PDB file of C-alpha atoms in Angstrom:
ATOM      1  CA  SER A  78      20.438  63.427 -22.394  1.00  0.00           C
ATOM      2  CA  LEU A  79      17.847  61.144 -24.143  1.00  0.00           C
ATOM      3  CA  SER A  80      17.073  59.328 -20.935  1.00  0.00           C
ATOM      4  CA  ARG A  81      13.627  60.595 -20.538  1.00  0.00           C
ATOM      5  CA  ASP A  82      12.829  60.871 -24.146  1.00  0.00           C
ATOM      6  CA  LEU A  83      10.598  58.318 -26.116  1.00  0.00           C
ATOM      7  CA  ILE A  84      13.016  56.905 -29.066  1.00  0.00           C
ATOM      8  CA  SER A  85      10.916  56.109 -31.788  1.00  0.00           C
ATOM      9  CA  ALA A  86      13.180  55.851 -34.824  1.00  0.00           C
ATOM     10  CA  LEU A  87      16.855  54.761 -35.114  1.00  0.00           C
ATOM     11  CA  LEU A  88      18.965  54.415 -38.293  1.00  0.00           C
ATOM     12  CA  VAL A  89      22.786  54.090 -39.068  1.00  0.00           C
ATOM     13  CA  ASP A  90      23.658  55.880 -42.260  1.00  0.00           C
ATOM     14  CA  LYS A  91      26.301  55.043 -44.924  1.00  0.00           C
ATOM     15  CA  LYS A  92      29.051  56.757 -42.807  1.00  0.00           C
ATOM     16  CA  GLY A  93      28.218  54.964 -39.760  1.00  0.00           C
ATOM     17  CA  VAL A  94      26.624  57.780 -38.227  1.00  0.00           C
ATOM     18  CA  LEU A  95      23.760  56.670 -35.777  1.00  0.00           C
ATOM     19  CA  TRP A  96      20.470  59.019 -36.132  1.00  0.00           C
ATOM     20  CA  VAL A  97      18.078  59.021 -33.237  1.00  0.00           C
ATOM     21  CA  GLY A  98      14.525  60.411 -33.780  1.00  0.00           C
ATOM     22  CA  SER A  99      12.711  60.737 -30.541  1.00  0.00           C
ATOM     23  CA  ASP A 100       9.729  62.958 -28.902  1.00  0.00           C
ATOM     24  CA  LYS A 101      11.918  65.916 -28.424  1.00  0.00           C
ATOM     25  CA  GLY A 102      13.636  66.114 -31.824  1.00  0.00           C
ATOM     26  CA  LEU A 103      16.370  64.661 -34.350  1.00  0.00           C
ATOM     27  CA  TYR A 104      19.682  63.801 -33.257  1.00  0.00           C
ATOM     28  CA  GLN A 105      22.821  62.641 -34.518  1.00  0.00           C
ATOM     29  CA  PHE A 106      25.483  60.422 -32.234  1.00  0.00           C
ATOM     30  CA  ASP A 107      28.934  62.263 -32.179  1.00  0.00           C
ATOM     31  CA  ALA A 108      31.192  59.244 -31.409  1.00  0.00           C
ATOM     32  CA  GLN A 109      34.120  61.145 -30.677  1.00  0.00           C
ATOM     33  CA  HIS A 110      32.653  62.896 -27.665  1.00  0.00           C
ATOM     34  CA  GLU A 111      30.165  60.412 -27.045  1.00  0.00           C
ATOM     35  CA  GLN A 112      26.948  62.385 -27.029  1.00  0.00           C
ATOM     36  CA  LEU A 113      23.703  62.699 -28.986  1.00  0.00           C
ATOM     37  CA  VAL A 114      23.938  66.286 -30.586  1.00  0.00           C
ATOM     38  CA  PRO A 115      20.691  68.020 -32.158  1.00  0.00           C
ATOM     39  CA  PHE A 116      20.404  68.151 -35.643  1.00  0.00           C
ATOM     40  CA  ILE A 117      16.835  69.461 -35.621  1.00  0.00           C
ATOM     41  CA  ASP A 118      15.441  70.308 -32.279  1.00  0.00           C
ATOM     42  CA  THR A 119      12.580  72.628 -33.425  1.00  0.00           C
ATOM     43  CA  LEU A 120      10.716  69.665 -35.012  1.00  0.00           C
ATOM     44  CA  THR A 121       9.761  67.087 -32.306  1.00  0.00           C
ATOM     45  CA  SER A 122       7.823  63.581 -32.462  1.00  0.00           C
ATOM     46  CA  ILE A 123      10.353  62.020 -35.121  1.00  0.00           C
ATOM     47  CA  SER A 124       8.612  58.687 -35.991  1.00  0.00           C
ATOM     48  CA  ASP A 125      10.799  57.649 -38.697  1.00  0.00           C
ATOM     49  CA  ILE A 126      13.993  58.250 -40.398  1.00  0.00           C
ATOM     50  CA  HIS A 127      15.345  57.010 -44.036  1.00  0.00           C
ATOM     51  CA  PHE A 128      18.344  58.032 -46.028  1.00  0.00           C
ATOM     52  CA  ASP A 129      18.128  57.880 -49.916  1.00  0.00           C
ATOM     53  CA  ARG A 130      20.543  56.818 -52.254  1.00  0.00           C
ATOM     54  CA  HIS A 131      21.134  60.270 -53.146  1.00  0.00           C
ATOM     55  CA  GLY A 132      22.350  60.701 -49.539  1.00  0.00           C
ATOM     56  CA  GLN A 133      19.060  62.915 -48.690  1.00  0.00           C
ATOM     57  CA  MET A 134      17.724  62.255 -45.316  1.00  0.00           C
ATOM     58  CA  TRP A 135      13.782  61.629 -45.166  1.00  0.00           C
ATOM     59  CA  PHE A 136      12.055  61.901 -41.854  1.00  0.00           C
ATOM     60  CA  ILE A 137       8.175  62.102 -40.240  1.00  0.00           C
ATOM     61  CA  SER A 138       7.883  64.743 -37.305  1.00  0.00           C
ATOM     62  CA  GLY A 139       4.341  64.477 -36.143  1.00  0.00           C
ATOM     63  CA  PRO A 140       1.921  64.264 -39.359  1.00  0.00           C
ATOM     64  CA  ASN A 141       4.352  65.870 -41.465  1.00  0.00           C
ATOM     65  CA  LEU A 142       6.959  64.301 -43.985  1.00  0.00           C
ATOM     66  CA  PHE A 143      10.327  66.058 -44.442  1.00  0.00           C
ATOM     67  CA  LYS A 144      13.231  65.641 -46.733  1.00  0.00           C
ATOM     68  CA  TYR A 145      16.761  67.169 -45.928  1.00  0.00           C
ATOM     69  CA  ASN A 146      19.190  67.695 -48.743  1.00  0.00           C
ATOM     70  CA  PHE A 147      22.901  67.994 -47.020  1.00  0.00           C
ATOM     71  CA  GLU A 148      24.571  69.452 -50.062  1.00  0.00           C
ATOM     72  CA  LYS A 149      22.095  72.391 -50.199  1.00  0.00           C
ATOM     73  CA  LYS A 150      21.218  72.823 -46.424  1.00  0.00           C
ATOM     74  CA  GLN A 151      17.787  72.706 -47.602  1.00  0.00           C
ATOM     75  CA  LEU A 152      14.491  71.210 -45.536  1.00  0.00           C
ATOM     76  CA  ILE A 153      11.732  70.484 -47.814  1.00  0.00           C
ATOM     77  CA  THR A 154       8.278  70.044 -46.009  1.00  0.00           C
ATOM     78  CA  PHE A 155       5.123  68.072 -47.087  1.00  0.00           C
ATOM     79  CA  PRO A 156       2.698  69.382 -44.587  1.00  0.00           C
ATOM     80  CA  SER A 157      -0.016  66.896 -43.885  1.00  0.00           C
ATOM     81  CA  SER A 158      -2.460  69.652 -44.251  1.00  0.00           C
ATOM     82  CA  LYS A 159      -1.833  69.964 -48.137  1.00  0.00           C
ATOM     83  CA  TYR A 160      -0.228  66.278 -48.615  1.00  0.00           C
ATOM     84  CA  PHE A 161      -1.170  63.673 -46.219  1.00  0.00           C
ATOM     85  CA  HIS A 162      -0.465  62.392 -42.606  1.00  0.00           C
ATOM     86  CA  ALA A 163       3.013  60.436 -43.036  1.00  0.00           C
ATOM     87  CA  THR A 164       3.508  57.167 -41.034  1.00  0.00           C
ATOM     88  CA  SER A 165       6.319  55.348 -42.538  1.00  0.00           C
ATOM     89  CA  ILE A 166       9.081  55.833 -45.362  1.00  0.00           C
ATOM     90  CA  CYS A 167      10.746  53.390 -47.067  1.00  0.00           C
ATOM     91  CA  GLU A 168      12.664  53.046 -50.549  1.00  0.00           C
ATOM     92  CA  SER A 169      12.623  50.320 -53.198  1.00  0.00           C
ATOM     93  CA  PRO A 170      15.436  48.793 -55.098  1.00  0.00           C
ATOM     94  CA  ASP A 171      14.898  51.072 -57.915  1.00  0.00           C
ATOM     95  CA  GLY A 172      15.481  54.107 -55.512  1.00  0.00           C
ATOM     96  CA  THR A 173      11.864  55.306 -55.425  1.00  0.00           C
ATOM     97  CA  ILE A 174      10.566  56.715 -52.196  1.00  0.00           C
ATOM     98  CA  TRP A 175       7.494  55.313 -50.882  1.00  0.00           C
ATOM     99  CA  VAL A 176       5.484  56.854 -47.949  1.00  0.00           C
ATOM    100  CA  SER A 177       2.493  55.404 -46.013  1.00  0.00           C
ATOM    101  CA  SER A 178      -0.303  57.352 -44.678  1.00  0.00           C
ATOM    102  CA  SER A 179      -2.671  57.131 -41.577  1.00  0.00           C
ATOM    103  CA  GLU A 180      -5.495  57.303 -44.390  1.00  0.00           C
ATOM    104  CA  GLY A 181      -4.608  53.844 -45.862  1.00  0.00           C
ATOM    105  CA  TYR A 182      -2.777  55.131 -48.856  1.00  0.00           C
ATOM    106  CA  LEU A 183       0.775  53.861 -50.145  1.00  0.00           C
ATOM    107  CA  MET A 184       2.217  57.117 -51.921  1.00  0.00           C
ATOM    108  CA  GLN A 185       4.790  56.922 -54.376  1.00  0.00           C
ATOM    109  CA  TYR A 186       6.904  59.846 -54.769  1.00  0.00           C
ATOM    110  CA  ASN A 187       7.955  60.832 -58.116  1.00  0.00           C
ATOM    111  CA  ALA A 188      11.240  63.088 -57.556  1.00  0.00           C
ATOM    112  CA  ALA A 189      11.201  64.390 -61.348  1.00  0.00           C
ATOM    113  CA  ILE A 190       8.061  66.418 -60.742  1.00  0.00           C
ATOM    114  CA  GLN A 191       8.007  66.233 -57.024  1.00  0.00           C
ATOM    115  CA  ILE A 192       4.583  64.770 -56.535  1.00  0.00           C
ATOM    116  CA  PHE A 193       3.302  61.793 -55.206  1.00  0.00           C
ATOM    117  CA  LYS A 194       0.964  59.263 -56.803  1.00  0.00           C
ATOM    118  CA  ARG A 195      -1.345  57.246 -54.241  1.00  0.00           C
ATOM    119  CA  TYR A 196      -2.606  53.894 -54.192  1.00  0.00           C
ATOM    120  CA  ASN A 197      -5.493  52.980 -51.483  1.00  0.00           C
ATOM    121  CA  VAL A 198      -4.278  49.607 -49.625  1.00  0.00           C
ATOM    122  CA  PHE A 199      -7.532  49.027 -48.272  1.00  0.00           C
ATOM    123  CA  ALA A 200      -9.511  49.111 -51.664  1.00  0.00           C
ATOM    124  CA  HIS A 201      -9.731  45.577 -52.392  1.00  0.00           C
ATOM    125  CA  SER A 202     -10.029  44.707 -48.775  1.00  0.00           C
ATOM    126  CA  PRO A 203     -12.844  43.872 -46.435  1.00  0.00           C
ATOM    127  CA  PRO A 204     -13.900  47.119 -44.368  1.00  0.00           C
ATOM    128  CA  ALA A 205     -11.371  47.761 -41.728  1.00  0.00           C
ATOM    129  CA  ALA A 206     -11.674  49.436 -38.421  1.00  0.00           C
ATOM    130  CA  SER A 207      -8.776  51.828 -39.161  1.00  0.00           C
ATOM    131  CA  ASN A 208      -7.158  52.162 -42.309  1.00  0.00           C
ATOM    132  CA  TRP A 209      -3.841  53.285 -40.557  1.00  0.00           C
ATOM    133  CA  ILE A 210      -0.700  51.937 -41.943  1.00  0.00           C
ATOM    134  CA  GLU A 211       1.973  51.232 -39.172  1.00  0.00           C
ATOM    135  CA  LYS A 212       4.982  50.306 -41.091  1.00  0.00           C
ATOM    136  CA  ILE A 213       6.106  49.702 -44.962  1.00  0.00           C
ATOM    137  CA  VAL A 214       9.294  47.752 -45.906  1.00  0.00           C
ATOM    138  CA  ALA A 215      10.417  47.357 -49.259  1.00  0.00           C
ATOM    139  CA  ASN A 216      11.341  43.570 -50.807  1.00  0.00           C
ATOM    140  CA  ALA A 217      14.291  43.036 -53.136  1.00  0.00           C
ATOM    141  CA  ASP A 218      11.825  42.134 -55.849  1.00  0.00           C
ATOM    142  CA  GLY A 219      10.587  45.745 -55.810  1.00  0.00           C
ATOM    143  CA  SER A 220       7.376  45.006 -53.903  1.00  0.00           C
ATOM    144  CA  ILE A 221       6.236  46.871 -50.564  1.00  0.00           C
ATOM    145  CA  LEU A 222       5.107  44.711 -47.498  1.00  0.00           C
ATOM    146  CA  ILE A 223       2.658  46.845 -45.530  1.00  0.00           C
ATOM    147  CA  GLY A 224       2.106  46.347 -41.754  1.00  0.00           C
ATOM    148  CA  THR A 225      -1.615  47.224 -40.650  1.00  0.00           C
ATOM    149  CA  PRO A 226      -3.086  46.830 -37.097  1.00  0.00           C
ATOM    150  CA  GLY A 227      -6.400  44.973 -38.107  1.00  0.00           C
ATOM    151  CA  GLN A 228      -5.530  43.578 -41.561  1.00  0.00           C
ATOM    152  CA  GLY A 229      -1.899  41.934 -40.876  1.00  0.00           C
ATOM    153  CA  ILE A 230       0.624  42.591 -43.464  1.00  0.00           C
ATOM    154  CA  LYS A 231      -0.609  43.220 -47.075  1.00  0.00           C
ATOM    155  CA  GLN A 232       2.118  43.211 -50.350  1.00  0.00           C
ATOM    156  CA  PHE A 233       1.883  45.833 -53.162  1.00  0.00           C
ATOM    157  CA  ASP A 234       3.565  45.135 -56.262  1.00  0.00           C
ATOM    158  CA  PRO A 235       4.246  48.225 -58.426  1.00  0.00           C
ATOM    159  CA  LYS A 236       4.707  46.165 -61.636  1.00  0.00           C
ATOM    160  CA  SER A 237       1.328  44.872 -61.590  1.00  0.00           C
ATOM    161  CA  LYS A 238      -0.754  45.360 -64.318  1.00  0.00           C
ATOM    162  CA  GLU A 239      -3.854  46.685 -62.328  1.00  0.00           C
ATOM    163  CA  GLU A 240      -2.611  50.225 -61.904  1.00  0.00           C
ATOM    164  CA  GLY A 241       0.384  49.016 -59.875  1.00  0.00           C
ATOM    165  CA  TRP A 242      -1.791  46.915 -57.666  1.00  0.00           C
ATOM    166  CA  ARG A 243      -1.635  43.577 -56.480  1.00  0.00           C
ATOM    167  CA  GLN A 244      -3.044  42.980 -52.988  1.00  0.00           C
ATOM    168  CA  THR A 245      -1.998  40.018 -50.992  1.00  0.00           C
ATOM    169  CA  VAL A 246      -2.645  39.478 -47.766  1.00  0.00           C
ATOM    170  CA  VAL A 247       0.607  37.670 -46.189  1.00  0.00           C
ATOM    171  CA  LEU A 248      -0.465  37.408 -42.618  1.00  0.00           C
ATOM    172  CA  SER A 249      -3.508  38.228 -40.842  1.00  0.00           C
TER     173      SER A 249
END
């Protein structure tokens, strides 16, 4: 039962399966038996879940980013000690995976070479008390909306000529 757990991520996949991220692990809802079944309960503090267009599940556990390939039954870890402290995940209409970090970076995943290119969200802003990024969401036009605790909502346009960066404070 998750009645005493902190639920921090919910997602319904293309098959209609409900996925639940909590402080105790990652679960999927078994509609036939009306119960939550542990998918991965060895990883705790699940804060975000995303299924990409290839059916792979991306999720954040603590500060670490993970990608699960259902076909290969393979879990790939992007540990915060080697990569970055992940805070949110989204996918742009062209299929690019984006991940935000607690250090104020927007990370663009290059699947072909499995590396991240980073963009400093706060580079063109007044100094911030915190560079934390709470949530990112992809727009239909390919831009990324970025929710910050101290500088409102920013917008990143990867199509911009300035190294992919066009920052606009939408709301603050």
